[in-house]
């Protein structure tokens, strides 16, 4: 019946996975891909699931890495993207990297051969009223026409601009012998208590050393299709602000006014870097007004010069790039439906997840939710303790809508663990120093992944 056809717009990773999952469940699918009728500035071929940037799916370590954990969960869920990636793997150490052409061809061939999938090569510029079930998975390079349609549906303009992305730091890697909690002037905001920020103080020498390193560091090159896209005026890169004068940051985002260092209350900080909670769990904090175009290596070198962040672990590094994505915590429900148009779901990078496997996972979930609706069954969301569930919860309920930005999967998105026993050496004695920190890190990672694997298999009924 035409009422039960699932229309999927976009043949990238998320759209391809969504089409496969629905078709395997017996649902008739029409997969709409505008290439080659209309090309994008980034794609080079007409193949489905083309990898535009890297050919790496990143770490495949399911015991110690959140990305590797997501790989394992995708395999458990019979992901087309993962099976094709595994079949076309190339050597890459501990990462899963693929022959990009062979991978795309394999995905395309599988979808073209499926009896429940029809592929229509055309640009979708509107959502027809008789499309009862729709998944939009058009990614960050959504066409201008469809961007306008999405803007009309969401009540928000969707324009191409450089998104401001500030680095995000794991709370448990911050040194609170140096840093302290305090809002500027102890101001109590909505839901706050006057101690809503983590403050990292600098004296004059530390500020100048940081400023010199920031200005001298390498910035990433613009991609070809970004060349004519202007900065978003309200979010200039931190290094651009620094280059405007040595006092710009100290009288701007790093101003010390209204703050008292609880460790040295009689000494006024010369400058202060503030961190703001980034998720409902309180496990992640972003660097306030620290969006940057610095290369990743330069970011870790420069930002670890900040007192209290010498041993910081980054859940996400900063960046500025052209993007189109939804403010999902505001717009989408727990089944990835648009709240004001529940026949339409969104999937992939446009929902605010970052990365190949993250986009694939949200495509898979959107498809399974749609299938359940079509087949009049019930699908519960995966537990938040899993990589799938953590991503879904982050983009729908846990992230701060006022500062929502694309995010990779990481352990900081998952509920906190119970206290772990102190690590012991081979001799049974308590470890100290760096060996202790490394042992704690490994134990923490294993605890997250072990819990997630158990809970995901239970959710799958395996």
mmCIF file with all atom_site columns, C-alpha atoms in Angstrom, residues 6 8 10-25 29 31 48-49 57 71 73-85 103 107-108 110-111 114 117 135 137 347-348 356-368 371 388:
data_model
loop_
_atom_site.group_PDB
_atom_site.id
_atom_site.type_symbol
_atom_site.label_atom_id
_atom_site.label_alt_id
_atom_site.label_comp_id
_atom_site.label_asym_id
_atom_site.label_entity_id
_atom_site.label_seq_id
_atom_site.pdbx_PDB_ins_code
_atom_site.Cartn_x
_atom_site.Cartn_y
_atom_site.Cartn_z
_atom_site.occupancy
_atom_site.B_iso_or_equiv
_atom_site.pdbx_formal_charge
_atom_site.auth_seq_id
_atom_site.auth_comp_id
_atom_site.auth_asym_id
_atom_site.auth_atom_id
_atom_site.pdbx_PDB_model_num
ATOM 1  C CA . UNK A 1 6   ? 8.926  4.693  3.513  1.00 0.00 ? 6   UNK A CA 1
ATOM 2  C CA . UNK A 1 8   ? 14.127 8.212  2.512  1.00 0.00 ? 8   UNK A CA 1
ATOM 3  C CA . UNK A 1 10  ? 19.547 11.155 0.907  1.00 0.00 ? 10  UNK A CA 1
ATOM 4  C CA . UNK A 1 11  ? 21.753 8.255  -0.119 1.00 0.00 ? 11  UNK A CA 1
ATOM 5  C CA . UNK A 1 12  ? 24.648 8.829  2.240  1.00 0.00 ? 12  UNK A CA 1
ATOM 6  C CA . UNK A 1 13  ? 25.621 6.582  5.114  1.00 0.00 ? 13  UNK A CA 1
ATOM 7  C CA . UNK A 1 14  ? 22.531 7.284  7.220  1.00 0.00 ? 14  UNK A CA 1
ATOM 8  C CA . UNK A 1 15  ? 20.079 7.083  4.323  1.00 0.00 ? 15  UNK A CA 1
ATOM 9  C CA . UNK A 1 16  ? 21.624 3.909  2.939  1.00 0.00 ? 16  UNK A CA 1
ATOM 10 C CA . UNK A 1 17  ? 21.547 2.210  6.339  1.00 0.00 ? 17  UNK A CA 1
ATOM 11 C CA . UNK A 1 18  ? 17.976 3.345  6.928  1.00 0.00 ? 18  UNK A CA 1
ATOM 12 C CA . UNK A 1 19  ? 16.868 1.952  3.556  1.00 0.00 ? 19  UNK A CA 1
ATOM 13 C CA . UNK A 1 20  ? 18.534 -1.400 4.220  1.00 0.00 ? 20  UNK A CA 1
ATOM 14 C CA . UNK A 1 21  ? 17.085 -1.829 7.707  1.00 0.00 ? 21  UNK A CA 1
ATOM 15 C CA . UNK A 1 22  ? 13.553 -1.057 6.571  1.00 0.00 ? 22  UNK A CA 1
ATOM 16 C CA . UNK A 1 23  ? 13.781 -3.247 3.481  1.00 0.00 ? 23  UNK A CA 1
ATOM 17 C CA . UNK A 1 24  ? 15.134 -6.162 5.519  1.00 0.00 ? 24  UNK A CA 1
ATOM 18 C CA . UNK A 1 25  ? 12.114 -5.777 7.791  1.00 0.00 ? 25  UNK A CA 1
ATOM 19 C CA . UNK A 1 29  ? 11.340 1.787  0.472  1.00 0.00 ? 29  UNK A CA 1
ATOM 20 C CA . UNK A 1 31  ? 15.401 5.973  -1.617 1.00 0.00 ? 31  UNK A CA 1
ATOM 21 C CA . UNK A 1 48  ? 25.622 5.699  -2.544 1.00 0.00 ? 48  UNK A CA 1
ATOM 22 C CA . UNK A 1 49  ? 27.365 6.021  0.832  1.00 0.00 ? 49  UNK A CA 1
ATOM 23 C CA . UNK A 1 57  ? 35.771 4.733  10.432 1.00 0.00 ? 57  UNK A CA 1
ATOM 24 C CA . UNK A 1 71  ? 31.133 -0.457 15.622 1.00 0.00 ? 71  UNK A CA 1
ATOM 25 C CA . UNK A 1 73  ? 26.763 -2.448 18.317 1.00 0.00 ? 73  UNK A CA 1
ATOM 26 C CA . UNK A 1 74  ? 26.247 -1.765 14.616 1.00 0.00 ? 74  UNK A CA 1
ATOM 27 C CA . UNK A 1 75  ? 27.518 -5.247 13.790 1.00 0.00 ? 75  UNK A CA 1
ATOM 28 C CA . UNK A 1 76  ? 25.128 -6.729 16.370 1.00 0.00 ? 76  UNK A CA 1
ATOM 29 C CA . UNK A 1 77  ? 22.323 -4.812 14.616 1.00 0.00 ? 77  UNK A CA 1
ATOM 30 C CA . UNK A 1 78  ? 23.228 -6.304 11.201 1.00 0.00 ? 78  UNK A CA 1
ATOM 31 C CA . UNK A 1 79  ? 24.330 -2.977 9.742  1.00 0.00 ? 79  UNK A CA 1
ATOM 32 C CA . UNK A 1 80  ? 24.826 -2.871 5.980  1.00 0.00 ? 80  UNK A CA 1
ATOM 33 C CA . UNK A 1 81  ? 27.397 -0.091 6.330  1.00 0.00 ? 81  UNK A CA 1
ATOM 34 C CA . UNK A 1 82  ? 29.516 -2.104 8.750  1.00 0.00 ? 82  UNK A CA 1
ATOM 35 C CA . UNK A 1 83  ? 29.322 -5.323 6.752  1.00 0.00 ? 83  UNK A CA 1
ATOM 36 C CA . UNK A 1 84  ? 30.459 -3.507 3.609  1.00 0.00 ? 84  UNK A CA 1
ATOM 37 C CA . UNK A 1 85  ? 33.190 -1.725 5.554  1.00 0.00 ? 85  UNK A CA 1
ATOM 38 C CA . UNK A 1 103 ? 32.934 0.231  -0.144 1.00 0.00 ? 103 UNK A CA 1
ATOM 39 C CA . UNK A 1 107 ? 26.620 -0.511 -0.646 1.00 0.00 ? 107 UNK A CA 1
ATOM 40 C CA . UNK A 1 108 ? 25.162 0.672  -3.946 1.00 0.00 ? 108 UNK A CA 1
ATOM 41 C CA . UNK A 1 110 ? 23.302 -4.254 -2.247 1.00 0.00 ? 110 UNK A CA 1
ATOM 42 C CA . UNK A 1 111 ? 20.639 -1.532 -2.236 1.00 0.00 ? 111 UNK A CA 1
ATOM 43 C CA . UNK A 1 114 ? 17.102 -5.466 -2.894 1.00 0.00 ? 114 UNK A CA 1
ATOM 44 C CA . UNK A 1 117 ? 14.048 -0.863 -2.492 1.00 0.00 ? 117 UNK A CA 1
ATOM 45 C CA . UNK A 1 135 ? 13.189 10.096 6.761  1.00 0.00 ? 135 UNK A CA 1
ATOM 46 C CA . UNK A 1 137 ? 19.030 12.062 5.832  1.00 0.00 ? 137 UNK A CA 1
ATOM 47 C CA . UNK A 1 347 ? 18.660 10.886 10.517 1.00 0.00 ? 347 UNK A CA 1
ATOM 48 C CA . UNK A 1 348 ? 22.409 11.188 10.210 1.00 0.00 ? 348 UNK A CA 1
ATOM 49 C CA . UNK A 1 356 ? 30.491 8.181  9.764  1.00 0.00 ? 356 UNK A CA 1
ATOM 50 C CA . UNK A 1 357 ? 29.408 5.548  12.269 1.00 0.00 ? 357 UNK A CA 1
ATOM 51 C CA . UNK A 1 358 ? 27.437 8.015  14.384 1.00 0.00 ? 358 UNK A CA 1
ATOM 52 C CA . UNK A 1 359 ? 25.442 9.040  11.291 1.00 0.00 ? 359 UNK A CA 1
ATOM 53 C CA . UNK A 1 360 ? 24.931 5.394  10.397 1.00 0.00 ? 360 UNK A CA 1
ATOM 54 C CA . UNK A 1 361 ? 23.646 4.557  13.874 1.00 0.00 ? 361 UNK A CA 1
ATOM 55 C CA . UNK A 1 362 ? 21.058 7.342  13.838 1.00 0.00 ? 362 UNK A CA 1
ATOM 56 C CA . UNK A 1 363 ? 19.980 6.249  10.348 1.00 0.00 ? 363 UNK A CA 1
ATOM 57 C CA . UNK A 1 364 ? 19.472 2.731  11.660 1.00 0.00 ? 364 UNK A CA 1
ATOM 58 C CA . UNK A 1 365 ? 17.438 3.945  14.636 1.00 0.00 ? 365 UNK A CA 1
ATOM 59 C CA . UNK A 1 366 ? 15.275 6.283  12.556 1.00 0.00 ? 366 UNK A CA 1
ATOM 60 C CA . UNK A 1 367 ? 14.510 3.398  10.220 1.00 0.00 ? 367 UNK A CA 1
ATOM 61 C CA . UNK A 1 368 ? 13.604 0.985  12.992 1.00 0.00 ? 368 UNK A CA 1
ATOM 62 C CA . UNK A 1 371 ? 9.238  0.409  10.621 1.00 0.00 ? 371 UNK A CA 1
ATOM 63 C CA . UNK A 1 388 ? 23.351 3.897  20.351 1.00 0.00 ? 388 UNK A CA 1
#
